[in-house]
Short mmCIF file of C-alpha atoms in Angstrom, two decimals:
data_model
loop_
_atom_site.label_atom_id
_atom_site.label_comp_id
_atom_site.label_asym_id
_atom_site.label_seq_id
_atom_site.Cartn_x
_atom_site.Cartn_y
_atom_site.Cartn_z
CA MET A 8 9.24 -67.17 -46.76
CA LEU A 9 10.25 -64.07 -48.37
CA PHE A 10 7.08 -63.08 -48.98
CA LEU A 11 6.17 -63.50 -45.62
CA ASN A 12 8.22 -61.49 -44.38
CA LYS A 13 6.61 -58.53 -46.36
CA LYS A 14 3.52 -59.50 -45.21
CA ARG A 15 4.23 -59.18 -41.94
CA ARG A 16 6.09 -55.95 -43.05
CA VAL A 17 3.13 -54.46 -44.12
CA LYS A 18 0.95 -54.73 -41.20
CA ASN A 19 2.84 -53.54 -38.86
CA ASN A 20 2.97 -49.97 -41.03
CA GLN A 21 -1.03 -49.47 -40.64
CA GLY A 22 -2.51 -47.00 -38.69
CA PHE A 23 -3.13 -45.77 -35.26
CA LEU A 24 -6.82 -48.03 -33.89
CA LEU A 25 -9.41 -45.81 -33.41
CA ALA A 26 -8.76 -46.58 -29.32
CA GLU A 27 -5.02 -45.77 -29.55
CA LEU A 28 -6.24 -42.14 -31.51
CA ILE A 29 -9.10 -41.60 -28.77
CA VAL A 30 -6.18 -42.30 -25.83
CA ALA A 31 -4.13 -39.84 -27.69
CA LEU A 32 -6.87 -36.90 -27.88
CA PHE A 33 -7.69 -37.65 -24.45
CA ILE A 34 -4.10 -37.61 -23.10
CA PHE A 35 -3.65 -33.89 -25.74
CA SER A 36 -6.46 -31.79 -24.57
CA LEU A 37 -5.25 -33.09 -20.59
CA PHE A 38 -1.89 -31.60 -21.98
CA VAL A 39 -3.45 -28.63 -23.40
CA THR A 40 -5.94 -27.97 -20.74
CA ILE A 41 -3.59 -27.76 -17.67
CA SER A 42 -1.04 -25.58 -20.06
CA ILE A 43 -4.28 -22.94 -20.57
CA GLY A 44 -4.98 -23.34 -16.35
CA SER A 45 -0.92 -22.31 -15.77
CA ILE A 46 -1.14 -19.20 -18.70
CA ILE A 47 -4.15 -18.32 -16.82
CA GLY A 48 -2.36 -18.12 -13.34
CA LEU A 49 0.52 -16.34 -14.93
CA LEU A 50 -1.19 -13.52 -16.63
CA ASP A 51 -3.81 -13.26 -13.00
CA ALA A 52 -0.11 -12.99 -11.06
CA ASN A 53 1.01 -9.89 -12.91
CA ARG A 54 -1.80 -8.44 -13.14
CA LYS A 55 -1.64 -8.72 -9.67
CA THR A 56 1.94 -7.67 -9.14
CA GLN A 57 1.30 -4.44 -11.45
CA SER A 58 -1.63 -3.86 -9.76
CA LEU A 59 0.00 -3.68 -6.20
CA LYS A 60 3.43 -1.99 -7.94
CA SER A 61 0.29 0.75 -8.51
CA VAL A 62 -0.54 0.70 -4.83
CA MET A 63 2.42 1.01 -3.49
CA ASN A 64 3.99 3.69 -6.07
CA ASN A 65 0.91 5.82 -4.98
CA LEU A 66 1.49 5.03 -0.84
CA ASN A 67 4.92 5.73 -1.36
CA LEU A 68 4.92 9.23 -2.90
CA ALA A 69 1.89 10.00 0.04
CA LEU A 70 4.28 8.90 2.53
CA ASP A 71 7.61 10.25 1.34
CA SER A 72 5.58 13.16 1.48
CA MET A 73 3.76 12.94 4.55
CA THR A 74 7.57 12.08 6.82
CA LYS A 75 8.99 14.73 5.00
CA GLU A 76 6.28 17.24 6.33
CA ILE A 77 6.22 15.97 9.55
CA ALA A 78 10.03 15.63 10.10
CA VAL A 79 10.37 19.34 10.03
CA GLY A 80 7.54 20.56 11.78
CA LYS A 81 6.72 20.25 15.81
CA ASP A 82 4.22 20.29 18.23
CA TYR A 83 2.86 16.39 17.18
CA ASP A 84 -0.48 16.03 18.18
CA CYS A 85 -2.62 13.60 18.35
CA ASP A 86 -5.88 15.71 17.64
CA TRP A 87 -6.27 18.89 15.79
CA GLU A 88 -6.63 20.73 18.75
CA GLY A 89 -3.21 22.51 19.19
CA GLU A 90 -1.98 20.70 22.68
CA PRO A 91 1.00 18.35 22.20
CA THR A 92 -0.07 14.86 23.51
CA ASP A 93 0.94 11.67 22.84
CA CYS A 94 -0.98 8.22 21.75
CA SER A 95 1.14 5.40 22.47
CA PHE A 96 1.09 1.38 21.03
CA THR A 97 -0.30 1.52 24.52
CA SER A 98 -3.74 3.13 23.91
CA GLY A 99 -4.13 2.17 20.60
CA GLY A 100 -3.32 5.15 18.68
CA ALA A 101 -5.28 7.47 16.69
CA THR A 102 -6.73 8.17 13.24
CA THR A 103 -5.51 11.73 13.61
CA MET A 104 -2.28 13.57 13.92
CA SER A 105 -1.45 17.26 13.85
CA PHE A 106 1.24 19.19 13.49
CA ILE A 107 2.74 22.94 13.06
CA SER A 108 4.29 23.52 9.66
CA ASN A 109 7.93 24.92 8.91
CA GLU A 110 6.29 25.96 6.13
CA ASP A 111 5.09 29.79 6.42
CA ILE A 112 1.70 29.05 4.29
CA ASP A 113 -0.70 31.87 4.03
CA GLY A 114 2.21 34.44 4.08
CA ASN A 115 1.41 35.29 7.31
CA PRO A 116 4.52 35.16 10.04
CA GLU A 117 2.69 36.00 12.60
CA THR A 118 0.80 32.82 12.71
CA GLU A 119 0.98 29.33 13.04
CA ASP A 120 -0.15 27.16 10.30
CA ARG A 121 -1.32 23.79 11.32
CA ILE A 122 -1.21 20.40 9.26
CA THR A 123 -3.40 17.72 9.59
CA TYR A 124 -3.39 14.21 7.98
CA ARG A 125 -6.27 11.61 9.36
CA PHE A 126 -8.44 9.21 8.43
CA GLN A 127 -11.14 9.26 6.29
CA VAL A 128 -14.08 7.23 5.12
CA GLY A 129 -15.47 7.06 1.58
CA SER A 130 -18.80 7.33 1.08
CA GLU A 131 -21.03 4.29 0.19
CA GLY A 132 -18.71 2.76 -2.47
CA ALA A 133 -15.89 4.71 -2.23
CA SER A 134 -12.86 4.18 -1.31
CA GLY A 135 -11.55 4.77 2.38
CA TYR A 136 -8.60 7.63 1.72
CA ILE A 137 -5.66 9.66 4.03
CA GLU A 138 -6.55 13.29 4.21
CA ARG A 139 -4.79 16.30 4.46
CA ARG A 140 -6.03 19.86 5.84
CA ILE A 141 -3.81 22.74 6.01
CA SER A 142 -5.63 25.29 8.84
CA THR A 143 -4.50 28.84 8.50
CA ALA A 144 -5.39 31.82 9.77
CA ASN A 145 -7.11 32.41 6.49
CA GLY A 146 -9.37 29.35 6.32
CA GLY A 147 -8.22 25.42 5.44
CA LEU A 148 -7.97 23.22 2.90
CA ALA A 149 -8.56 19.02 2.74
CA ILE A 150 -7.34 17.21 -0.18
CA PRO A 151 -6.67 13.53 0.00
CA MET A 152 -3.46 11.98 -0.37
CA THR A 153 -3.96 8.71 -2.04
CA SER A 154 -5.85 7.78 -5.56
CA PRO A 155 -9.15 6.10 -5.70
CA GLU A 156 -7.39 2.73 -6.32
CA VAL A 157 -6.18 2.83 -3.44
CA ASN A 158 -9.06 1.99 -0.35
CA ILE A 159 -7.29 2.94 3.26
CA THR A 160 -8.88 0.13 5.60
CA ASN A 161 -6.82 1.49 8.52
CA LEU A 162 -4.61 4.51 9.17
CA SER A 163 -3.00 4.58 12.61
CA PHE A 164 -0.88 7.12 14.28
CA PHE A 165 1.38 6.17 17.42
CA VAL A 166 3.29 9.49 18.80
CA ASP A 167 5.15 10.38 21.89
CA GLY A 168 8.05 12.37 23.43
CA THR A 169 5.71 15.64 23.40
CA THR A 170 6.48 15.68 26.35
CA PRO A 171 8.76 19.44 26.51
CA PHE A 172 12.79 18.46 27.44
CA THR A 173 12.26 21.01 30.07
CA GLU A 174 9.55 18.82 31.67
CA GLY A 175 12.12 15.89 32.34
CA ASP A 176 11.76 13.80 28.97
CA TYR A 177 14.09 13.59 27.59
CA PHE A 178 13.06 11.55 24.62
CA GLN A 179 12.86 12.97 20.79
CA PRO A 180 9.26 13.56 19.74
CA ARG A 181 9.23 10.36 17.38
CA VAL A 182 6.23 8.82 14.95
CA VAL A 183 5.01 5.66 13.69
CA ILE A 184 2.64 5.61 11.22
CA TRP A 185 0.26 2.03 10.50
CA ILE A 186 -1.33 2.19 7.09
CA ASP A 187 -3.64 -1.18 6.31
CA GLY A 188 -5.69 -1.46 2.75
CA VAL A 189 -6.75 -3.28 -0.26
CA THR A 190 -6.77 -3.35 -3.99
CA ILE A 191 -8.65 -4.14 -6.31
CA ASP A 192 -7.05 -6.45 -9.57
CA ARG A 193 -9.17 -6.35 -12.84
CA PRO A 194 -10.84 -7.68 -14.22
CA ARG A 195 -10.99 -10.62 -11.40
CA ASP A 196 -11.48 -8.39 -9.18
CA VAL A 197 -9.27 -10.37 -6.55
CA GLU A 198 -8.58 -7.92 -4.20
CA SER A 199 -5.16 -8.04 -2.32
CA SER A 200 -4.15 -6.38 1.00
CA PHE A 201 -1.13 -4.55 2.37
CA HIS A 202 0.01 -3.05 5.40
CA VAL A 203 2.97 -0.52 5.50
CA GLN A 204 5.14 1.12 8.54
CA THR A 205 7.39 3.44 8.65
CA SER A 206 8.81 5.98 11.40
CA VAL A 207 9.41 9.75 11.74
CA THR A 208 11.78 11.95 14.18
CA GLN A 209 11.52 15.01 14.56
CA ARG A 210 14.59 16.81 13.33
CA VAL A 211 13.75 19.69 15.70
CA PRO A 212 15.94 19.41 18.74
CA ASP A 213 13.24 19.04 21.23
CA ASN A 214 15.22 21.20 23.75
CA ILE A 215 14.94 24.04 21.10
CA VAL A 216 11.54 23.60 19.48
CA GLY A 217 9.21 25.83 21.09
CA ASP A 218 11.88 28.85 19.35
CA SER A 219 11.03 29.76 16.00
CA LEU A 220 12.09 26.81 13.08
#
């Protein structure tokens, strides 16, 4: 009886069968595949986050510069003709906005320097961007406000309150800026869209806007 029990115990300690090994390897491979897919997904999400962070930092810098200049400017115009005009939401806004700068850019206090922001479509294969143009008595200069990594697809300005205070408009001039764009996540070339909106109000009281800033 003791011999039979010992033999039975030896038989129970034998290795896995071939079928059991195949099942174990299949389960292990399935687990590894799922884990690798999750890791790749996390890496892509991290890369996308870093790309969007870089884009938003560039946009924030551009918007911060724009809003500061617009806030201390005057004679908001939905063009660059020089006449204050509204471009409301009902009219669809405008892709160009100009205003008289508070800063004496050309060093000639007798002339008013105008700054224009507008949406520019890049050449074939290039990104759209926001352009800043300075117009002075000495000529003009245009520079891009956003980097090539930021593809601006839409820039809209909505302006109201430009009618002078003396003509019965008691609202302070205000500008709403709307920006749409996309960024490309490398190296998988995945597009991520973004939408940014901000508003700025003219700091100079509307009833003295005709005077010197």
